[in-house]
């Protein structure tokens, strides 16, 4: 029997430099450190890690230096896409040894990784100096061509912005540009198993182009689940988490994992049967 292949997805790290707290409240570096420790100690351990954007808070070189230091602690390869808090050029400069990242400046950081049981495609949905996401027509043509090259290989598309309306008022004020065109491309390529997204700081799923768009919770703070059109921009300190995607050569199963230590495990049964 072939061993399953495990992909851990982290998102929305929002790292700062000099041990500063994000929004004056959240120790995002400590939160990432705990997530890395948990991944490294997992049995079985994930084979790779993908991180779906907002890697740092302001896109500064000193923030990427902190990110690099923390990610070097991982015992497995990791792959990065930018989010709206990132700056492409500074990300590229900090991770020049990540050979999958494009080296051209100013262009979207789109990439393909072929060497795993599932194919990975990173899609840069950022708009410089903007909160919302988009894909350019040129990116859609590139994506369509890439997917057409290997139609029989299960593929994960990693992007920061979910290409749909979440229902959380303040997160929907800048909707995804070109979402319908992206959905049409995905619908032409049924080997796309998941669109792995971030940005919304909550676990969320939606069918998209015959596939499934999966949003990862943040490693630190979570967006308040307020489904009113007037929902204000608030976050809270719910337990952080990540997604674990298990490929078993037939299908992909996604698990929502909470970071941290909690009471348990407790048995359902003892030597005499079910525990009352």
XYZ file of C-alpha atoms in Angstrom:
276
model
C 0.000 0.000 0.000
C 1.328 3.449 -0.900
C 1.950 5.746 2.046
C -0.276 8.804 2.218
C 1.225 12.218 1.470
C 0.559 14.969 4.035
C 0.438 18.673 3.253
C 0.168 21.088 6.172
C -1.254 24.507 5.316
C -0.461 27.520 7.457
C -1.728 31.006 6.753
C -1.750 34.626 7.866
C 1.334 34.648 10.054
C 1.586 38.472 10.198
C 5.076 38.389 11.672
C 6.659 41.534 13.066
C 10.288 42.375 13.881
C 11.784 43.268 17.275
C 9.265 41.112 19.186
C 6.479 43.640 18.547
C 2.899 42.528 19.080
C 0.576 42.660 16.095
C -2.153 45.228 16.754
C -0.526 45.606 20.150
C -2.136 42.324 21.277
C -0.962 39.271 19.326
C 2.433 37.583 19.703
C 2.474 36.335 16.124
C 6.069 35.102 16.259
C 5.316 33.020 19.341
C 2.188 31.691 17.632
C 4.160 30.568 14.577
C 6.814 29.017 16.808
C 4.186 26.893 18.551
C 2.724 25.817 15.198
C 6.160 24.821 13.889
C 6.872 22.856 17.079
C 3.569 21.012 16.701
C 4.227 20.187 13.037
C 7.717 18.927 13.798
C 6.413 16.723 16.633
C 3.484 15.282 14.645
C 3.242 11.527 14.008
C 3.137 11.075 11.108
C 4.898 14.306 10.306
C 3.654 16.345 7.309
C 5.759 15.883 4.186
C 5.588 19.530 3.174
C 4.166 22.844 4.386
C 2.449 25.447 2.217
C 1.808 28.949 3.564
C -1.003 30.875 1.910
C 0.035 34.480 2.362
C 0.256 37.403 4.773
C 3.591 36.015 5.838
C 4.584 39.250 7.586
C 2.715 42.368 8.661
C 4.227 45.228 6.638
C 6.412 43.521 4.035
C 9.619 44.842 5.602
C 13.024 43.148 5.159
C 13.513 42.838 8.937
C 10.153 41.055 9.198
C 11.160 38.593 6.476
C 14.403 37.975 8.371
C 12.313 36.873 11.371
C 10.128 34.726 9.104
C 13.124 33.027 7.543
C 14.633 32.262 10.932
C 11.392 30.703 12.182
C 10.735 28.663 9.018
C 14.265 27.247 9.072
C 13.139 25.322 12.164
C 10.751 23.225 10.059
C 11.839 19.635 9.447
C 10.190 19.586 6.025
C 10.195 21.785 2.874
C 7.876 24.786 2.766
C 6.387 26.787 -0.100
C 5.221 30.393 0.079
C 2.742 32.640 -1.706
C 2.342 36.341 -0.883
C -0.688 38.016 0.641
C -1.819 41.624 0.716
C 0.484 42.363 3.682
C 3.534 41.150 1.738
C 5.854 42.969 -0.674
C 6.995 40.773 -3.530
C 10.509 42.162 -3.930
C 11.324 41.871 -0.218
C 9.941 38.335 -0.108
C 12.080 37.342 -3.094
C 15.190 38.916 -1.568
C 14.736 37.023 1.697
C 14.148 33.611 0.069
C 16.545 33.541 -2.889
C 17.253 29.872 -2.171
C 13.586 28.964 -2.769
C 14.171 27.986 -6.367
C 10.469 27.674 -7.222
C 9.969 31.440 -6.712
C 10.282 33.572 -9.865
C 13.267 35.906 -9.993
C 11.706 38.582 -12.209
C 10.781 41.792 -10.413
C 7.395 43.465 -10.398
C 5.521 40.494 -11.845
C 3.188 38.212 -9.874
C 4.958 35.441 -7.982
C 3.292 32.495 -9.722
C 5.066 29.127 -9.589
C 4.779 25.363 -10.119
C 6.311 22.513 -8.099
C 6.288 19.095 -9.739
C 8.251 16.691 -7.527
C 5.552 15.556 -5.082
C 2.661 13.081 -5.443
C 0.398 16.107 -5.887
C 1.291 19.023 -8.124
C 1.500 22.442 -6.479
C 0.699 25.699 -8.247
C 1.171 28.997 -6.432
C -0.937 31.900 -7.692
C -0.175 35.461 -6.610
C -3.522 37.225 -6.099
C -2.138 40.400 -4.535
C -2.719 43.952 -5.747
C 0.126 46.234 -4.618
C -1.056 48.608 -1.865
C -4.562 47.093 -1.802
C -6.458 44.767 0.536
C -8.465 42.780 -1.995
C -7.360 40.158 -4.488
C -7.379 39.533 -8.216
C -5.931 37.441 -10.997
C -4.827 39.163 -14.182
C -5.924 37.892 -17.589
C -2.278 36.993 -18.264
C -2.222 34.888 -15.094
C -5.394 33.093 -16.136
C -3.845 32.212 -19.505
C -0.699 30.960 -17.740
C -2.741 28.905 -15.273
C -4.869 27.387 -18.030
C -1.712 26.394 -19.936
C -0.059 24.918 -16.858
C -3.107 22.854 -15.942
C -3.437 21.599 -19.517
C 0.137 20.256 -19.427
C -0.609 17.557 -16.812
C -4.340 16.814 -16.764
C -3.929 13.466 -14.986
C -1.912 14.739 -12.000
C -3.845 15.803 -8.863
C -3.175 19.489 -8.312
C -3.426 21.959 -5.441
C -3.718 25.653 -6.211
C -2.333 27.849 -3.423
C -3.488 31.478 -3.295
C -4.050 34.047 -0.587
C -7.441 35.578 -1.380
C -10.498 33.292 -1.500
C -12.299 33.941 -4.810
C -15.760 34.218 -3.245
C -17.882 36.339 -0.914
C -17.535 35.165 2.690
C -20.525 36.943 4.229
C -18.282 38.715 6.767
C -19.047 42.353 6.014
C -15.682 44.093 6.331
C -13.791 41.296 4.539
C -16.071 41.509 1.487
C -15.764 45.231 0.800
C -13.053 44.583 -1.788
C -14.323 41.511 -3.657
C -12.022 39.264 -5.689
C -11.483 40.686 -9.185
C -11.840 38.186 -12.047
C -13.289 35.460 -9.802
C -15.747 34.261 -12.449
C -12.994 33.949 -15.054
C -10.865 31.987 -12.574
C -13.801 29.702 -11.826
C -14.197 28.973 -15.536
C -10.530 27.996 -15.804
C -10.783 25.683 -12.780
C -13.940 24.090 -14.190
C -12.004 23.050 -17.320
C -9.474 21.104 -15.240
C -11.055 18.520 -12.922
C -7.635 17.445 -11.560
C -7.659 20.567 -9.330
C -8.384 18.944 -5.964
C -8.384 22.124 -3.853
C -7.868 25.846 -3.926
C -5.954 26.466 -0.679
C -6.621 30.016 0.519
C -6.017 32.296 3.477
C -6.930 35.924 4.177
C -10.157 35.276 6.094
C -8.515 33.929 9.286
C -11.196 31.254 9.687
C -11.813 27.736 8.440
C -14.252 28.040 5.545
C -15.170 25.985 2.471
C -17.045 26.648 -0.761
C -17.483 24.754 -4.008
C -15.680 26.526 -6.816
C -15.476 25.503 -10.455
C -16.204 21.872 -9.585
C -13.433 21.894 -6.998
C -13.351 23.014 -3.364
C -12.014 26.340 -2.128
C -10.606 25.756 1.382
C -9.747 28.685 3.686
C -7.176 28.128 6.425
C -7.485 29.619 9.915
C -4.743 31.967 11.071
C -1.828 30.740 13.139
C -2.518 33.583 15.570
C -5.689 35.690 15.602
C -9.035 34.887 13.970
C -11.542 37.194 12.270
C -14.760 37.517 14.292
C -17.532 35.461 12.665
C -20.024 38.284 12.085
C -22.242 37.614 9.054
C -23.770 41.073 8.906
C -23.126 43.392 5.936
C -22.087 46.034 8.468
C -19.656 43.729 10.323
C -16.808 45.858 11.708
C -13.142 44.931 11.335
C -12.675 42.958 14.540
C -10.556 39.946 15.476
C -10.409 37.710 18.528
C -8.043 35.223 20.126
C -9.824 31.984 19.358
C -7.495 28.966 19.294
C -5.121 29.166 16.310
C -5.046 26.410 13.742
C -3.958 25.036 10.398
C -5.240 22.609 7.776
C -3.808 19.168 7.133
C -4.500 17.753 3.670
C -4.020 13.989 3.264
C -3.547 12.553 -0.226
C -3.908 8.763 -0.397
C -3.489 8.250 -4.172
C -7.253 8.305 -4.661
C -8.607 11.423 -2.965
C -7.676 14.362 -0.778
C -9.077 14.591 2.752
C -8.765 17.851 4.698
C -8.542 18.071 8.492
C -8.847 21.212 10.606
C -6.153 21.135 13.321
C -6.054 23.279 16.468
C -2.636 24.455 17.663
C -1.896 23.996 21.360
C -2.139 21.503 24.190
C -5.545 20.580 25.615
C -6.810 17.987 28.131
C -6.912 14.431 26.832
C -6.825 12.053 25.124
C -9.492 10.206 27.100
C -10.685 6.677 26.199
C -14.283 6.017 25.191
C -13.964 2.456 26.535
C -12.295 0.751 29.475
C -11.755 -2.976 30.046
C -15.459 -3.389 30.857
C -16.862 -1.531 27.852
C -18.268 1.940 27.283
C -17.500 4.439 30.062
C -20.641 6.011 31.553
